[in-house]
mmCIF file of C-alpha atoms in Angstrom:
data_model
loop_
_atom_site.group_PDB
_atom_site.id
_atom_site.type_symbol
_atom_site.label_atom_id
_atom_site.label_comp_id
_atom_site.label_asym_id
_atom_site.label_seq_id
_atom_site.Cartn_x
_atom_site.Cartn_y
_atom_site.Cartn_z
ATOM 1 C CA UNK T 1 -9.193 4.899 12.198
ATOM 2 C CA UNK T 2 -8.839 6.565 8.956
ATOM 3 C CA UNK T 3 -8.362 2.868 6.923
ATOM 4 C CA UNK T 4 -11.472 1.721 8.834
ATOM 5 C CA UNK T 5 -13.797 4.536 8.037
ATOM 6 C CA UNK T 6 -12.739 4.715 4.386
ATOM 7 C CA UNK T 7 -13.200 0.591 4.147
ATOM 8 C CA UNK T 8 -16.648 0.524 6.199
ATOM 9 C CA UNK T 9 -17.940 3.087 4.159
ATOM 10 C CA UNK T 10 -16.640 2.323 0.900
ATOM 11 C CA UNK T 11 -18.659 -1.269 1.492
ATOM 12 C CA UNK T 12 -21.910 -0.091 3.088
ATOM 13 C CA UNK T 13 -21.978 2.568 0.003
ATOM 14 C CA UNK T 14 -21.248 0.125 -2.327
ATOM 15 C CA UNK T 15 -23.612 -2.973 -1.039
ATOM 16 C CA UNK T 16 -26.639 0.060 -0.825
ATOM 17 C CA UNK T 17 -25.792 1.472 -4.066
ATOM 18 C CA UNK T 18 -25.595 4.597 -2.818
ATOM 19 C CA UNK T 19 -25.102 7.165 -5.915
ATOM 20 C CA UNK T 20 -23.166 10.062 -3.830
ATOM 21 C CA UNK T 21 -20.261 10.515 -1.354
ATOM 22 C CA UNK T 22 -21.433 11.844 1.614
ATOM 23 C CA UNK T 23 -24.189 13.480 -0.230
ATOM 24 C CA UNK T 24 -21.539 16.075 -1.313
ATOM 25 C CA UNK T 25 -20.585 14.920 -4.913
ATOM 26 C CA UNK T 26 -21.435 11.953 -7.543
ATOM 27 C CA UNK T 27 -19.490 8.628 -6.700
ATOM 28 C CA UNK T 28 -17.428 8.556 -9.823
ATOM 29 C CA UNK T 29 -17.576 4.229 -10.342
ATOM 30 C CA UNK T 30 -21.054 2.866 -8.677
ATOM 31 C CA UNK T 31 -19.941 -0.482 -9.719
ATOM 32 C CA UNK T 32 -16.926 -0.423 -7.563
ATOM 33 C CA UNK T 33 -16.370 0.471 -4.082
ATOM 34 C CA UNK T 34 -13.889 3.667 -3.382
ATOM 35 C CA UNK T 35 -15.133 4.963 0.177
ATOM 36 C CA UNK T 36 -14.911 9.034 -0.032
ATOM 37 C CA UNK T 37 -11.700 8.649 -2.998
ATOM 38 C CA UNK T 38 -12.942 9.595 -6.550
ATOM 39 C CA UNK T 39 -11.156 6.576 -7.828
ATOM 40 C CA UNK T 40 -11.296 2.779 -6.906
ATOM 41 C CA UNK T 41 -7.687 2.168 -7.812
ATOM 42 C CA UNK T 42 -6.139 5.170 -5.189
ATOM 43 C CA UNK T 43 -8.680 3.904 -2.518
ATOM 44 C CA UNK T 44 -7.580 0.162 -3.100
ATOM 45 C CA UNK T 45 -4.211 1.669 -3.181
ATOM 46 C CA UNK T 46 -4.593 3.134 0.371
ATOM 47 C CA UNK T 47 -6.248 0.418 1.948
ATOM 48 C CA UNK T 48 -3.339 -2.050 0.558
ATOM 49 C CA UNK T 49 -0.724 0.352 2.514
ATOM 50 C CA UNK T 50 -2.649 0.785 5.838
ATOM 51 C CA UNK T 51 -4.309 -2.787 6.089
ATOM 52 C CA UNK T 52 -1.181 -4.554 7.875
ATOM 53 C CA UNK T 53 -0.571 -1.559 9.964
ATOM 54 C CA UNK T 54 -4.133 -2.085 11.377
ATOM 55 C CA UNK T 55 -3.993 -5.385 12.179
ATOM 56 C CA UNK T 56 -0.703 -4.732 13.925
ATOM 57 C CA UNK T 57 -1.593 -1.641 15.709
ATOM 58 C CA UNK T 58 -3.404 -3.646 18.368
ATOM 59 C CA UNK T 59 -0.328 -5.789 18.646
ATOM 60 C CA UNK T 60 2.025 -2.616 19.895
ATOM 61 C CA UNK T 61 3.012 -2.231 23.180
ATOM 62 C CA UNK T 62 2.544 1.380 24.717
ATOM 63 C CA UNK T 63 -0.360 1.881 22.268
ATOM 64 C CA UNK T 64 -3.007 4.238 23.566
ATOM 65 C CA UNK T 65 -6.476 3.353 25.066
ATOM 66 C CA UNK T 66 -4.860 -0.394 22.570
ATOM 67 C CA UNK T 67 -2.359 -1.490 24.956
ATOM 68 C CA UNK T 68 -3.873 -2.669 27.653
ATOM 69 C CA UNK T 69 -6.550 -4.434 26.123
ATOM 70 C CA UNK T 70 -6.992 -7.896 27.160
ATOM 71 C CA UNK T 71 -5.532 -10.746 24.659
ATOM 72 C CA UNK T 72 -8.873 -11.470 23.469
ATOM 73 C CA UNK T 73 -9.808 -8.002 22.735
ATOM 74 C CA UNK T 74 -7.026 -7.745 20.756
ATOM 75 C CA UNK T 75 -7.521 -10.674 18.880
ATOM 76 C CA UNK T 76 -11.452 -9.473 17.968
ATOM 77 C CA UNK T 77 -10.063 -6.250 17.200
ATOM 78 C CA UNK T 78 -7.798 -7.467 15.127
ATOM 79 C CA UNK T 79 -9.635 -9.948 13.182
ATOM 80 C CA UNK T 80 -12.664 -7.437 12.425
ATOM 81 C CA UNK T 81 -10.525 -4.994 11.362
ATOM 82 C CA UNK T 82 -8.445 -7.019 8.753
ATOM 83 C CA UNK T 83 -11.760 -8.489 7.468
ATOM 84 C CA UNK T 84 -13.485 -5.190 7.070
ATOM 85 C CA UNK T 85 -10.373 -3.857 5.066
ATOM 86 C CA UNK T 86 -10.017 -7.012 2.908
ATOM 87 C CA UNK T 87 -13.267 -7.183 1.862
ATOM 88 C CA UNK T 88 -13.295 -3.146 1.014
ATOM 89 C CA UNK T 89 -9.869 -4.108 -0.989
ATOM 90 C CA UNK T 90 -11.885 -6.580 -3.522
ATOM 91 C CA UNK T 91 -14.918 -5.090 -3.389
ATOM 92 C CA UNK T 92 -12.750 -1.985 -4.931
ATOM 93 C CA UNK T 93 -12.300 -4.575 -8.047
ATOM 94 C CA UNK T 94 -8.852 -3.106 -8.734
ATOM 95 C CA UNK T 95 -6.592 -5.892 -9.650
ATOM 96 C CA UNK T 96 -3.298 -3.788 -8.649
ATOM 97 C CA UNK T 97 -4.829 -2.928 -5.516
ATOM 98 C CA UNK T 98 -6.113 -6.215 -4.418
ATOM 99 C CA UNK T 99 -2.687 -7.848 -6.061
ATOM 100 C CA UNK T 100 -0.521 -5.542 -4.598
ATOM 101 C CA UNK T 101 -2.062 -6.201 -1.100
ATOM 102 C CA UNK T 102 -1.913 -10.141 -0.815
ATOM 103 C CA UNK T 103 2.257 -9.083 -2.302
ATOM 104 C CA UNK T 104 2.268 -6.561 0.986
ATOM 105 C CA UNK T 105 0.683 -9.535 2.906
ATOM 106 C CA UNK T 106 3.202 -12.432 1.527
ATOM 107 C CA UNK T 107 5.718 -10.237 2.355
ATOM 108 C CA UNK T 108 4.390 -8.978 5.871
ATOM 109 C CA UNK T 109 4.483 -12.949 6.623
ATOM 110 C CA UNK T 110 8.303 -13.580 5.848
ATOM 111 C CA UNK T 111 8.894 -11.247 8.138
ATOM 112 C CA UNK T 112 6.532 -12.165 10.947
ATOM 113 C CA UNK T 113 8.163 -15.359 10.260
ATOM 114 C CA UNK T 114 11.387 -14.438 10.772
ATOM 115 C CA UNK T 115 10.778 -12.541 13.661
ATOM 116 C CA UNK T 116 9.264 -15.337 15.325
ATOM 117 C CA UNK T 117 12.634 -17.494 14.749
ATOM 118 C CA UNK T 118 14.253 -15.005 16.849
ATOM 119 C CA UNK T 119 12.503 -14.048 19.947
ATOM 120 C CA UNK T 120 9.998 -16.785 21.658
ATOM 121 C CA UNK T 121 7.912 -14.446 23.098
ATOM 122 C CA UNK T 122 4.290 -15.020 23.204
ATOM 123 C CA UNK T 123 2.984 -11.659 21.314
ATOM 124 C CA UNK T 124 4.925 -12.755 18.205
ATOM 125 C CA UNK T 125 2.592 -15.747 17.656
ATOM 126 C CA UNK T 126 3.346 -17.696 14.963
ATOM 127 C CA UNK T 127 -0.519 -18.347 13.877
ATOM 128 C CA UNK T 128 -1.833 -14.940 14.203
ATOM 129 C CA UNK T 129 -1.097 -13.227 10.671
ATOM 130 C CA UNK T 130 -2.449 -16.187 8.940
ATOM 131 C CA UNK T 131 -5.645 -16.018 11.420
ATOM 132 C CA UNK T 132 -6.273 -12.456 9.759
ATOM 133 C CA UNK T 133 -5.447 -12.934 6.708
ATOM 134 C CA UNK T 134 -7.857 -16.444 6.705
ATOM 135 C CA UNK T 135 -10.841 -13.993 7.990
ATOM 136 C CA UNK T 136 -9.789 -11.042 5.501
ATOM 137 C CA UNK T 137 -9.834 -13.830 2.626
ATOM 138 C CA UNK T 138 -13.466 -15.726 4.357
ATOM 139 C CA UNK T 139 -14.864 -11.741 4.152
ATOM 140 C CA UNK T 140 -14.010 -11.123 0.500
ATOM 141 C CA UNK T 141 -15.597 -13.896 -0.646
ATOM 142 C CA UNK T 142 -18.659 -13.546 1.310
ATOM 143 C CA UNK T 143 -18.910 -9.773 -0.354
ATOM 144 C CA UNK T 144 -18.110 -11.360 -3.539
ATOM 145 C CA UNK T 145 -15.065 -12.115 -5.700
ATOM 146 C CA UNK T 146 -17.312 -11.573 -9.206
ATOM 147 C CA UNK T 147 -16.810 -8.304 -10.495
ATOM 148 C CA UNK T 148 -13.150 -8.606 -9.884
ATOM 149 C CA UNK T 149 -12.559 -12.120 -11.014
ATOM 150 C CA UNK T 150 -14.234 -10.675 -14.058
ATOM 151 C CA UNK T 151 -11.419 -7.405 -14.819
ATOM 152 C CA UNK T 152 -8.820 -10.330 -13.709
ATOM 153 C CA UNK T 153 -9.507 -12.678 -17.007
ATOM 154 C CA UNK T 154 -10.354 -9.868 -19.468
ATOM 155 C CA UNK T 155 -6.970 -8.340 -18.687
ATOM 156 C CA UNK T 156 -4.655 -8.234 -21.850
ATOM 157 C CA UNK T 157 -1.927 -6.365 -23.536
ATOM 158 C CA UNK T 158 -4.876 -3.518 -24.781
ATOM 159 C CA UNK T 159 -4.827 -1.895 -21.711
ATOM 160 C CA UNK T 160 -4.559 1.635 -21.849
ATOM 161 C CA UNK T 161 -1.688 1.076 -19.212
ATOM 162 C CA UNK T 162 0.290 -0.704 -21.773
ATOM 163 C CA UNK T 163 -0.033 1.724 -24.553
ATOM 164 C CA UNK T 164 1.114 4.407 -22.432
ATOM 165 C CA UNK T 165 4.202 3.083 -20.889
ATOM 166 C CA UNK T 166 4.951 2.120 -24.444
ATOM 167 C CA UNK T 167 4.941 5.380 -25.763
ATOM 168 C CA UNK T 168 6.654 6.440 -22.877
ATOM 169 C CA UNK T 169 9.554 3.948 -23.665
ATOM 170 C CA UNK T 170 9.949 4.038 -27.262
ATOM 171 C CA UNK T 171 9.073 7.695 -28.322
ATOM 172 C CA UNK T 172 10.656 9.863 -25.481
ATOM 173 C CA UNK T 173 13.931 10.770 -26.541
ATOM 174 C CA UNK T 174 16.823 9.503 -24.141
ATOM 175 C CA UNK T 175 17.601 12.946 -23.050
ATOM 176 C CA UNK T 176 14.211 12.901 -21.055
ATOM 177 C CA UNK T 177 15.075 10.333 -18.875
ATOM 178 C CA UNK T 178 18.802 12.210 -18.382
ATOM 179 C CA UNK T 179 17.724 15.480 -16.950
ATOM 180 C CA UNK T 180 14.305 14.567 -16.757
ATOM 181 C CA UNK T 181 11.081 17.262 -17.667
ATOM 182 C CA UNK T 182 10.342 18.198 -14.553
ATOM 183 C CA UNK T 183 7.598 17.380 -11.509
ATOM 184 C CA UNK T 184 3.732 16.859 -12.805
ATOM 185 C CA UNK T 185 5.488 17.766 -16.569
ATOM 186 C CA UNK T 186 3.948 14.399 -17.701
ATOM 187 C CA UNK T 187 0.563 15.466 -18.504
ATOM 188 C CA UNK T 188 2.050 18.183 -20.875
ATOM 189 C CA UNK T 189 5.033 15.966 -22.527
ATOM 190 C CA UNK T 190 2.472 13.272 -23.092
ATOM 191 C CA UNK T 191 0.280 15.140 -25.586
ATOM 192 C CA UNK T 192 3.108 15.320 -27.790
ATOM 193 C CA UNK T 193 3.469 11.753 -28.605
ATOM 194 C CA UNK T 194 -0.096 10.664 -27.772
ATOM 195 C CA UNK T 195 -0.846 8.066 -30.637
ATOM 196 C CA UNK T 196 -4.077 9.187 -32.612
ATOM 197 C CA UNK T 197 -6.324 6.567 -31.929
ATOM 198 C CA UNK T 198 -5.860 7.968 -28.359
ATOM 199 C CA UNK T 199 -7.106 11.073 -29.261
ATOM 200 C CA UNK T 200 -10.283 11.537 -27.469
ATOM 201 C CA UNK T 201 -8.612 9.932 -24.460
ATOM 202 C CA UNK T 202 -6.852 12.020 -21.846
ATOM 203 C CA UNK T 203 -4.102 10.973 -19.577
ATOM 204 C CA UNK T 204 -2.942 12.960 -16.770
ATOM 205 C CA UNK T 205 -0.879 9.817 -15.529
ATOM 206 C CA UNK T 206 1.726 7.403 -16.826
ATOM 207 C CA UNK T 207 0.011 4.898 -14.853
ATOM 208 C CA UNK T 208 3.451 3.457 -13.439
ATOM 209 C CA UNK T 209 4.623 5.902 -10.782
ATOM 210 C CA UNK T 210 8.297 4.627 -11.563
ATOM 211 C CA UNK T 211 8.440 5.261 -14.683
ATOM 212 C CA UNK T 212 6.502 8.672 -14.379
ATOM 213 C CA UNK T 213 9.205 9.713 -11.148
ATOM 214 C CA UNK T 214 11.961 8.878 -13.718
ATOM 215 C CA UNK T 215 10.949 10.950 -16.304
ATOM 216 C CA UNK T 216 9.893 13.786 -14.444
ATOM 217 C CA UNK T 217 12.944 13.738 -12.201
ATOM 218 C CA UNK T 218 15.703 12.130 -14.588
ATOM 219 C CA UNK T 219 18.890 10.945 -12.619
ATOM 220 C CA UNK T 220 18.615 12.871 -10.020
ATOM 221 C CA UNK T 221 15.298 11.202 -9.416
ATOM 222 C CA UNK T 222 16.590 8.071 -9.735
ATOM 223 C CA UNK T 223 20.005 8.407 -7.551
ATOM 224 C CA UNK T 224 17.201 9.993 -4.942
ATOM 225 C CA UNK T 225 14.915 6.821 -5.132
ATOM 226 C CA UNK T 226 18.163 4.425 -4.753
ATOM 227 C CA UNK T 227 19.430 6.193 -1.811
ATOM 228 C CA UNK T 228 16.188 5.986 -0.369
ATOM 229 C CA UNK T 229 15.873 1.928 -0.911
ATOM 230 C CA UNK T 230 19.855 0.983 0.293
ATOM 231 C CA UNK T 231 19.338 3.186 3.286
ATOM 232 C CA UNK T 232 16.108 1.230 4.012
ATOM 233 C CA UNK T 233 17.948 -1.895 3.287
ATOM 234 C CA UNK T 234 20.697 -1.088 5.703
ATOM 235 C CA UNK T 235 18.635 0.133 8.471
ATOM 236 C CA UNK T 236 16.135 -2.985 8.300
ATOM 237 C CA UNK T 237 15.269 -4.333 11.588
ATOM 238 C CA UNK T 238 12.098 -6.275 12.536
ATOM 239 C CA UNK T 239 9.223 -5.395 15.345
ATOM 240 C CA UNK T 240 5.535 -6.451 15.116
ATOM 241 C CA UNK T 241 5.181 -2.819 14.031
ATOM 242 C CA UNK T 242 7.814 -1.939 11.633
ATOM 243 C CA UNK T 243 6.962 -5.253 9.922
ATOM 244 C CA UNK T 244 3.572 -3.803 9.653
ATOM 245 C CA UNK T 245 5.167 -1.159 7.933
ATOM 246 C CA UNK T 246 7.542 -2.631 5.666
ATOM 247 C CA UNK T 247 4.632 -4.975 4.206
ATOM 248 C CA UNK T 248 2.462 -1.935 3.382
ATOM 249 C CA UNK T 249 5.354 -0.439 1.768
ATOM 250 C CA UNK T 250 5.894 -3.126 -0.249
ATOM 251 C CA UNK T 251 2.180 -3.597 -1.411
ATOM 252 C CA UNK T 252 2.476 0.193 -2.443
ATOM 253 C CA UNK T 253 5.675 -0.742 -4.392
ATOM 254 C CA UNK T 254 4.062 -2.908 -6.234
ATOM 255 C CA UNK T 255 1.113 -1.157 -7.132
ATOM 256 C CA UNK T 256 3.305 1.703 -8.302
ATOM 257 C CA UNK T 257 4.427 -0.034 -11.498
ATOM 258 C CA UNK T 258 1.261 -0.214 -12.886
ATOM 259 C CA UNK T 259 -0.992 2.436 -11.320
ATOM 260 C CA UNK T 260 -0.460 6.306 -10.137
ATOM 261 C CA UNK T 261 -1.896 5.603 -6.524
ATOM 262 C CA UNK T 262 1.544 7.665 -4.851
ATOM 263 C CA UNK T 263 0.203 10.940 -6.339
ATOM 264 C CA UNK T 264 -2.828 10.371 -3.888
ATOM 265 C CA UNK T 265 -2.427 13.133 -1.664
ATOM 266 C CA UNK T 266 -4.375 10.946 1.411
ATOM 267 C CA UNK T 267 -1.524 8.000 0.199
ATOM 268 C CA UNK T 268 1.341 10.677 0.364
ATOM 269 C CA UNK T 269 0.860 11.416 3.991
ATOM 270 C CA UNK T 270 0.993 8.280 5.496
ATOM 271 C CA UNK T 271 4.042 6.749 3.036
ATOM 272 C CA UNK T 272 6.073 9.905 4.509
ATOM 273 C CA UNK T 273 5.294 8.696 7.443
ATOM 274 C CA UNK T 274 6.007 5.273 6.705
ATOM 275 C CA UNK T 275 9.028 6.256 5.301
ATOM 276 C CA UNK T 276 10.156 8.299 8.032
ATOM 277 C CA UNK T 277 10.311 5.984 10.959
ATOM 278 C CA UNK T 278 11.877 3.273 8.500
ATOM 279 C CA UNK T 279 14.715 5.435 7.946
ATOM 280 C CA UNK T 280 15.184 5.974 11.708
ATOM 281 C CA UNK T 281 18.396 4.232 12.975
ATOM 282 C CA UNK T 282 16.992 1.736 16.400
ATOM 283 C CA UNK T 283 17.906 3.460 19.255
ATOM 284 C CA UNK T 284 20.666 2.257 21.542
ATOM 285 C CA UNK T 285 17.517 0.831 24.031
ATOM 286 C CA UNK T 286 16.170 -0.838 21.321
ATOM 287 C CA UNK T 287 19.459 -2.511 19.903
ATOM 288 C CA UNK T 288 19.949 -3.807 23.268
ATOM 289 C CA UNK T 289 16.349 -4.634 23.632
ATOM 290 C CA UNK T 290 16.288 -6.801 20.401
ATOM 291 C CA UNK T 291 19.376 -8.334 21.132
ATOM 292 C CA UNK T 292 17.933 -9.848 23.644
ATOM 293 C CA UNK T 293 14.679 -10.822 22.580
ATOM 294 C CA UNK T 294 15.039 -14.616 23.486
ATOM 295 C CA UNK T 295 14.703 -13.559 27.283
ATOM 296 C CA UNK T 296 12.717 -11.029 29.322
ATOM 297 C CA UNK T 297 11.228 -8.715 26.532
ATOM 298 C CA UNK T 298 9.832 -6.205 28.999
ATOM 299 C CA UNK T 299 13.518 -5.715 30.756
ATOM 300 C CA UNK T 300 13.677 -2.288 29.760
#
């Protein structure tokens, strides 16, 4: 509910050029969409995590008020819902965002893939994520594909982005990235090697979340973050809705090494989420249930 009001207003603000968020403060970028975030890259950023979960969460069995919807609800709900986020993505014009959500997407359909391969069953339709993801596509371009076609070519190796993690790599002494400087110490430790044509500029952000976690956090951070991805890694195992969550994870991933979009407090919340039930071991009913997905899938 939250990824749909954020993407229909972001796009009705944005098509009527409206100068305020809810009439509260100034929208920070009028030329972009960014819903009720200050910043078009954390709202792309949040829309790229939550838009396969949304198209999925019609798709779950057991789902409130969702479940026992008839096919063809399902299917409209579906479809409207992953067009109204995709075109909100690209009408954001970030190009991490909108990049890091067809990567969450790509990946989101080697699983459904997958999936499919092993249980017959006619919820895991082959055809449907590419259904969606046709209609997200058909959206976008009927919003328009301009303004972010546009910050797509003039991209280059003079983005601020670049100068930063530079500095961050070559004038940081190694001990930094040993024992680290400690949580949100970026913004401090960056003013210390800030080049002096940057001078008027301020950065608060490393604009690469991994490189920021590493040296803030050090080796701890980084035995942390490994943990984290073998444990995911050894406890993968595919439903329509974990998929779901596994491809917004990834988009987010990929995001993070080039923008600062997991220091979104709104983003935080739902990755721990994410996170959470990822790291959950399946239940025994589950194991037994997925084993045998080629038969009766409502056994249980």
């Amino acid at each position: 509910l939250m990824a749909l009001f954020q993407a229909t207003y972001g796009v009705v603000a944005h098509a009527t050029g409206v100068t305020d968020i809810l009439g509260l403060w100034p929208r920070n970028t009028p030329r972009a969409g960014h819903g009720t975030l200050s910043n078009y890259n954390l709202f792309a950023a949040y829309l790229a995590l939550l838009w396969p979960l949304t198209v999925a969460v019609w798709w779950i069995r057991g789902m409130p008020l969702l479940g026992r919807l008839p096919w063809e609800m399902k299917l409209t709900g579906s479809l409207i819902s992953g067009a109204v986020i995709a075109a909100a993505i690209f009408a954001s014009t970030s190009r991490l965002g909108s990049t890091g959500a067809l990567v969450g997407v790509l990946v989101g359909l080697l699983l459904w893939q997958r999936l499919h391969r092993q249980s017959r069953h006619e919820r895991h339709a082959a055809w449907l994520p590419y259904l969606v993801l046709a209609a997200g596509l058909m959206a976008a371009a009927w919003y328009g594909l301009t303004p972010l076609a546009e910050r797509l070519l003039g991209t280059g190796l003079h983005d601020a982005r670049f100068q930063v993690g530079g500095v961050l790599l070559h004038e940081v002494p190694w001990t930094g990235y040993l024992h680290g400087i400690g949580l949100a110490g970026f913004e401090s430790m960056y003013l210390q090697f800030k080049p002096s044509s940057y001078w008027n500029r301020w950065f608060d952000y490393a604009h690469t979340d991994l490189l920021q976690w590493w040296v803030e956090m050090g080796l701890v951070g980084l035995i942390l973050l490994a943990t984290v991805i073998v444990t995911l890694i050894r406890r993968v195992w595919l439903t329509p809705e974990r998929i779901a969550l596994y491809a917004g994870l990834a988009a987010l991933a990929f995001i993070g090494l080039g923008d600062f979009s997991w220091h979104n407090p709104a983003t935080q919340a739902v990755l721990a989420l994410f996170i959470g039930v990822l790291l959950q071991p399946p239940r025994r009913r589950q194991r037994r249930r997925l084993a045998g997905s080629e038969g009766d899938p409502d056994r249980d």
